[in-house]
Short mmCIF file of C-alpha atoms in Angstrom, two decimals:
data_model
loop_
_atom_site.label_atom_id
_atom_site.label_comp_id
_atom_site.label_asym_id
_atom_site.label_seq_id
_atom_site.Cartn_x
_atom_site.Cartn_y
_atom_site.Cartn_z
CA GLN A 1 67.50 14.73 140.00
CA GLN A 2 67.61 17.78 137.78
CA GLN A 3 66.91 20.83 139.93
CA VAL A 4 66.42 23.09 136.93
CA LYS A 5 64.69 21.83 133.79
CA GLN A 6 65.49 23.53 130.48
CA SER A 7 63.93 23.36 127.03
CA PRO A 8 64.33 23.05 124.13
CA GLN A 9 67.51 21.02 123.81
CA SER A 10 68.28 22.69 120.48
CA LEU A 11 66.89 25.65 118.58
CA ILE A 12 67.34 26.93 115.04
CA VAL A 13 66.33 30.51 114.32
CA GLN A 14 66.61 32.73 111.27
CA LYS A 15 68.71 35.86 111.52
CA GLY A 16 66.57 38.66 112.89
CA GLY A 17 64.16 36.29 114.60
CA ILE A 18 63.39 35.82 118.29
CA SER A 19 65.00 32.98 120.22
CA ILE A 20 63.16 31.76 123.32
CA ILE A 21 64.56 29.33 125.88
CA ASN A 22 62.53 28.18 128.86
CA CYS A 23 63.49 26.95 132.32
CA ALA A 24 61.56 25.68 135.32
CA TYR A 25 62.58 24.98 138.90
CA GLU A 26 61.09 23.29 141.94
CA ASN A 27 63.02 24.68 144.91
CA THR A 28 61.19 27.83 146.02
CA ALA A 29 64.26 28.82 148.06
CA PHE A 30 66.16 29.68 144.87
CA ASP A 31 66.51 33.42 144.61
CA TYR A 32 69.04 34.07 141.89
CA PHE A 33 68.61 33.02 138.27
CA PRO A 34 71.52 33.62 135.90
CA TRP A 35 71.90 32.69 132.27
CA TYR A 36 75.28 31.60 130.97
CA GLN A 37 76.45 31.57 127.35
CA GLN A 38 79.04 29.07 126.16
CA PHE A 39 80.85 29.06 122.83
CA PRO A 40 82.51 25.85 121.58
CA GLY A 41 85.78 25.13 123.34
CA LYS A 42 85.22 27.85 125.94
CA GLY A 43 83.96 28.02 129.47
CA PRO A 44 80.50 29.44 130.22
CA ALA A 45 80.25 33.20 130.73
CA LEU A 46 77.53 35.12 132.54
CA LEU A 47 75.08 36.71 130.10
CA ILE A 48 72.32 38.15 132.26
CA ALA A 49 70.76 37.40 135.65
CA ILE A 50 67.56 38.16 137.55
CA ARG A 51 66.31 38.07 141.11
CA PRO A 52 62.70 37.07 141.89
CA ASP A 53 61.65 40.52 143.05
CA VAL A 54 61.30 41.64 139.42
CA SER A 55 59.37 40.02 136.57
CA GLU A 56 61.60 41.13 133.73
CA LYS A 57 65.15 42.29 133.10
CA LYS A 58 66.46 43.56 129.80
CA GLU A 59 70.04 44.08 128.66
CA GLY A 60 70.34 45.05 125.03
CA ARG A 61 68.79 42.30 122.89
CA PHE A 62 68.59 39.87 125.84
CA THR A 63 65.58 39.74 128.16
CA ILE A 64 64.79 37.47 131.10
CA SER A 65 61.11 36.98 131.94
CA PHE A 66 60.40 35.60 135.39
CA ASN A 67 57.15 34.05 136.67
CA LYS A 68 57.53 33.37 140.38
CA SER A 69 54.13 31.73 140.87
CA ALA A 70 54.75 29.29 138.02
CA LYS A 71 58.41 28.78 139.02
CA GLN A 72 59.47 29.45 135.46
CA PHE A 73 61.82 31.83 133.75
CA SER A 74 62.85 32.33 130.16
CA LEU A 75 65.47 33.99 127.99
CA HIS A 76 64.41 35.96 124.94
CA ILE A 77 66.98 36.98 122.35
CA MET A 78 65.60 39.64 120.07
CA ASP A 79 66.94 40.22 116.54
CA SER A 80 69.00 37.03 116.80
CA GLN A 81 72.37 37.16 115.05
CA PRO A 82 74.70 34.41 113.79
CA GLY A 83 77.16 35.51 116.49
CA ASP A 84 74.57 34.47 119.09
CA SER A 85 75.01 30.83 118.03
CA ALA A 86 76.14 29.14 121.24
CA THR A 87 74.89 26.92 124.03
CA TYR A 88 72.82 28.67 126.68
CA PHE A 89 72.43 27.44 130.23
CA CYS A 90 69.95 28.66 132.78
CA ALA A 91 70.87 28.23 136.42
CA ALA A 92 69.57 28.87 139.92
CA SER A 93 71.15 29.39 143.29
CA LEU A 94 70.52 30.58 146.81
CA GLN A 95 71.51 34.09 147.85
CA THR A 96 72.90 32.77 151.10
CA GLY A 97 75.63 30.21 151.30
CA ALA A 98 78.35 29.36 148.83
CA ASN A 99 76.59 30.49 145.64
CA ASN A 100 76.41 26.94 144.33
CA LEU A 101 74.79 27.03 140.92
CA PHE A 102 72.34 24.39 139.73
CA PHE A 103 72.41 24.36 135.94
CA GLY A 104 69.84 23.38 133.35
CA THR A 105 70.82 20.90 130.67
CA GLY A 106 71.56 23.56 128.05
CA THR A 107 70.10 24.72 124.74
CA ARG A 108 72.19 24.76 121.59
CA LEU A 109 71.12 27.79 119.56
CA THR A 110 71.93 28.06 115.87
CA VAL A 111 71.11 31.31 114.09
CA ILE A 112 70.97 30.89 110.32
CA PRO A 113 72.10 33.87 108.21
CA ASN B 1 94.51 39.51 134.52
CA ALA B 2 94.55 36.00 133.09
CA GLY B 3 91.35 35.18 135.00
CA VAL B 4 90.88 31.46 135.62
CA THR B 5 93.42 29.17 133.99
CA GLN B 6 93.27 25.38 133.78
CA THR B 7 95.84 22.79 132.80
CA PRO B 8 96.00 20.53 130.93
CA LYS B 9 93.56 21.29 128.10
CA PHE B 10 93.26 17.64 127.11
CA ARG B 11 94.24 14.36 128.73
CA ILE B 12 93.71 10.68 128.07
CA LEU B 13 93.94 8.37 131.07
CA LYS B 14 93.86 4.63 131.35
CA ILE B 15 91.43 3.04 133.79
CA GLY B 16 92.92 3.01 137.27
CA GLN B 17 95.40 5.83 136.67
CA SER B 18 95.39 9.01 138.76
CA MET B 19 95.89 12.62 137.83
CA THR B 20 95.49 16.17 139.09
CA LEU B 21 93.67 18.88 137.18
CA GLN B 22 95.15 22.26 137.95
CA CYS B 23 93.18 25.49 138.42
CA THR B 24 94.55 28.93 139.21
CA GLN B 25 92.85 32.31 139.44
CA ASP B 26 94.48 35.72 139.72
CA MET B 27 91.43 37.75 140.69
CA ASN B 28 91.86 37.27 144.46
CA HIS B 29 88.54 35.47 144.60
CA ASN B 30 87.66 33.68 147.80
CA TYR B 31 85.29 31.12 146.32
CA MET B 32 86.31 28.44 143.84
CA TYR B 33 84.37 25.60 142.23
CA TRP B 34 84.84 22.49 140.15
CA TYR B 35 82.16 21.38 137.70
CA ARG B 36 81.91 18.57 135.23
CA GLN B 37 79.99 18.95 131.99
CA ASP B 38 78.51 15.93 130.25
CA PRO B 39 76.55 16.07 126.96
CA GLY B 40 72.89 16.80 127.57
CA MET B 41 73.41 17.04 131.33
CA GLY B 42 74.53 20.61 131.92
CA LEU B 43 77.15 21.31 134.55
CA LYS B 44 77.27 19.50 137.86
CA LEU B 45 79.15 20.78 140.90
CA ILE B 46 81.84 18.41 142.15
CA TYR B 47 83.50 20.35 144.98
CA TYR B 48 83.74 23.93 146.10
CA SER B 49 85.84 26.04 148.45
CA VAL B 50 84.94 29.23 150.29
CA GLY B 51 88.52 30.06 151.19
CA ALA B 52 91.98 28.63 151.72
CA GLY B 53 91.82 25.51 153.84
CA ILE B 54 88.04 25.08 153.47
CA THR B 55 86.43 22.69 150.98
CA ASP B 56 83.08 20.97 150.72
CA LYS B 57 81.27 18.48 148.52
CA GLY B 58 78.93 19.41 145.70
CA GLU B 59 76.41 17.24 143.86
CA VAL B 60 78.79 14.65 142.40
CA PRO B 61 81.93 14.33 144.59
CA ASN B 62 82.51 10.56 144.41
CA GLY B 63 85.86 9.63 142.89
CA TYR B 64 87.38 13.08 143.35
CA ASN B 65 89.35 14.98 145.96
CA VAL B 66 90.34 18.61 146.32
CA SER B 67 92.58 20.79 148.40
CA ARG B 68 92.87 24.56 148.80
CA SER B 69 96.19 25.54 150.34
CA THR B 70 96.28 29.01 148.75
CA THR B 71 93.69 31.54 147.60
CA GLU B 72 94.86 31.19 143.99
CA ASP B 73 94.95 27.42 143.48
CA PHE B 74 92.27 24.75 143.65
CA PRO B 75 93.49 21.43 142.21
CA LEU B 76 91.13 18.52 141.56
CA ARG B 77 92.50 15.02 142.09
CA LEU B 78 91.15 11.93 140.35
CA GLU B 79 92.13 8.68 142.03
CA LEU B 80 91.64 5.38 140.20
CA ALA B 81 90.14 6.89 137.04
CA ALA B 82 87.01 5.23 135.66
CA PRO B 83 85.28 5.59 132.25
CA SER B 84 82.41 7.37 134.04
CA GLN B 85 84.82 10.22 134.72
CA THR B 86 85.18 10.95 131.02
CA SER B 87 83.94 14.52 130.85
CA VAL B 88 84.87 18.16 130.42
CA TYR B 89 85.93 19.73 133.70
CA PHE B 90 85.51 23.42 134.45
CA CYS B 91 86.96 25.39 137.28
CA ALA B 92 85.27 28.63 138.33
CA SER B 93 85.75 31.35 140.90
CA SER B 94 83.74 34.17 142.43
CA TYR B 95 84.59 37.00 144.77
CA SER B 96 82.18 35.78 147.41
CA GLY B 97 79.06 33.71 147.81
CA GLY B 98 75.53 34.96 147.48
CA ASN B 99 74.74 36.03 143.94
CA ASN B 100 78.20 36.93 142.75
CA GLU B 101 79.15 36.14 139.18
CA GLN B 102 81.17 32.98 138.68
CA TYR B 103 84.06 33.22 136.23
CA PHE B 104 84.89 30.02 134.40
CA GLY B 105 88.15 28.67 133.05
CA PRO B 106 88.48 27.20 129.53
CA GLY B 107 88.04 23.61 130.67
CA THR B 108 89.94 20.33 130.61
CA ARG B 109 88.68 17.55 128.35
CA LEU B 110 89.42 14.21 130.01
CA THR B 111 88.96 10.79 128.41
CA VAL B 112 89.33 7.61 130.46
CA THR B 113 89.76 4.44 128.40
#
């Protein structure tokens, strides 16, 4: 059973455009929602994360929007660049305990020059 | 700091063989994790450890074993390899539980034929 559902599976965006990736979860006990970025042949690396006490978090061109009532969160990449081409994973975990992450299935983003 | 290192990078096993995937971190992190990544499935937690001598099962532990004799090392043992264990394996570590960032190694690509 997939604890975190992610869409789309793949995304192609023109340079300068906005990339949007969506995730949904069922477990209302989740209270930490990170996004990881993975380049081919590398391990995932933390990109940005949010806690449910805020509805939005922005770091540079990357923004997480969080809708607690809908149990959904999304990643927006503004002014997408070819260097942003990677696979993006959303995840969720509990603040207490061992920090076990439940990952979405990933979105392969391609930014065309 | 080298961060999280994994060996080997690639391995081909025959069905029924055994092997150990090595993972070492030099960040003095207490928590360590093993994930497997399958195409279209995201990352699934196999085992985790909250400190030397303490390990516990994740989502998909069957067919694997772990040990944690030191803070730095967290090897993953595959006994009687099966084709279903063909995957990319990632080791990760974090300073503590809660919402601490997990740092991932570069992965081991394992094929069982």
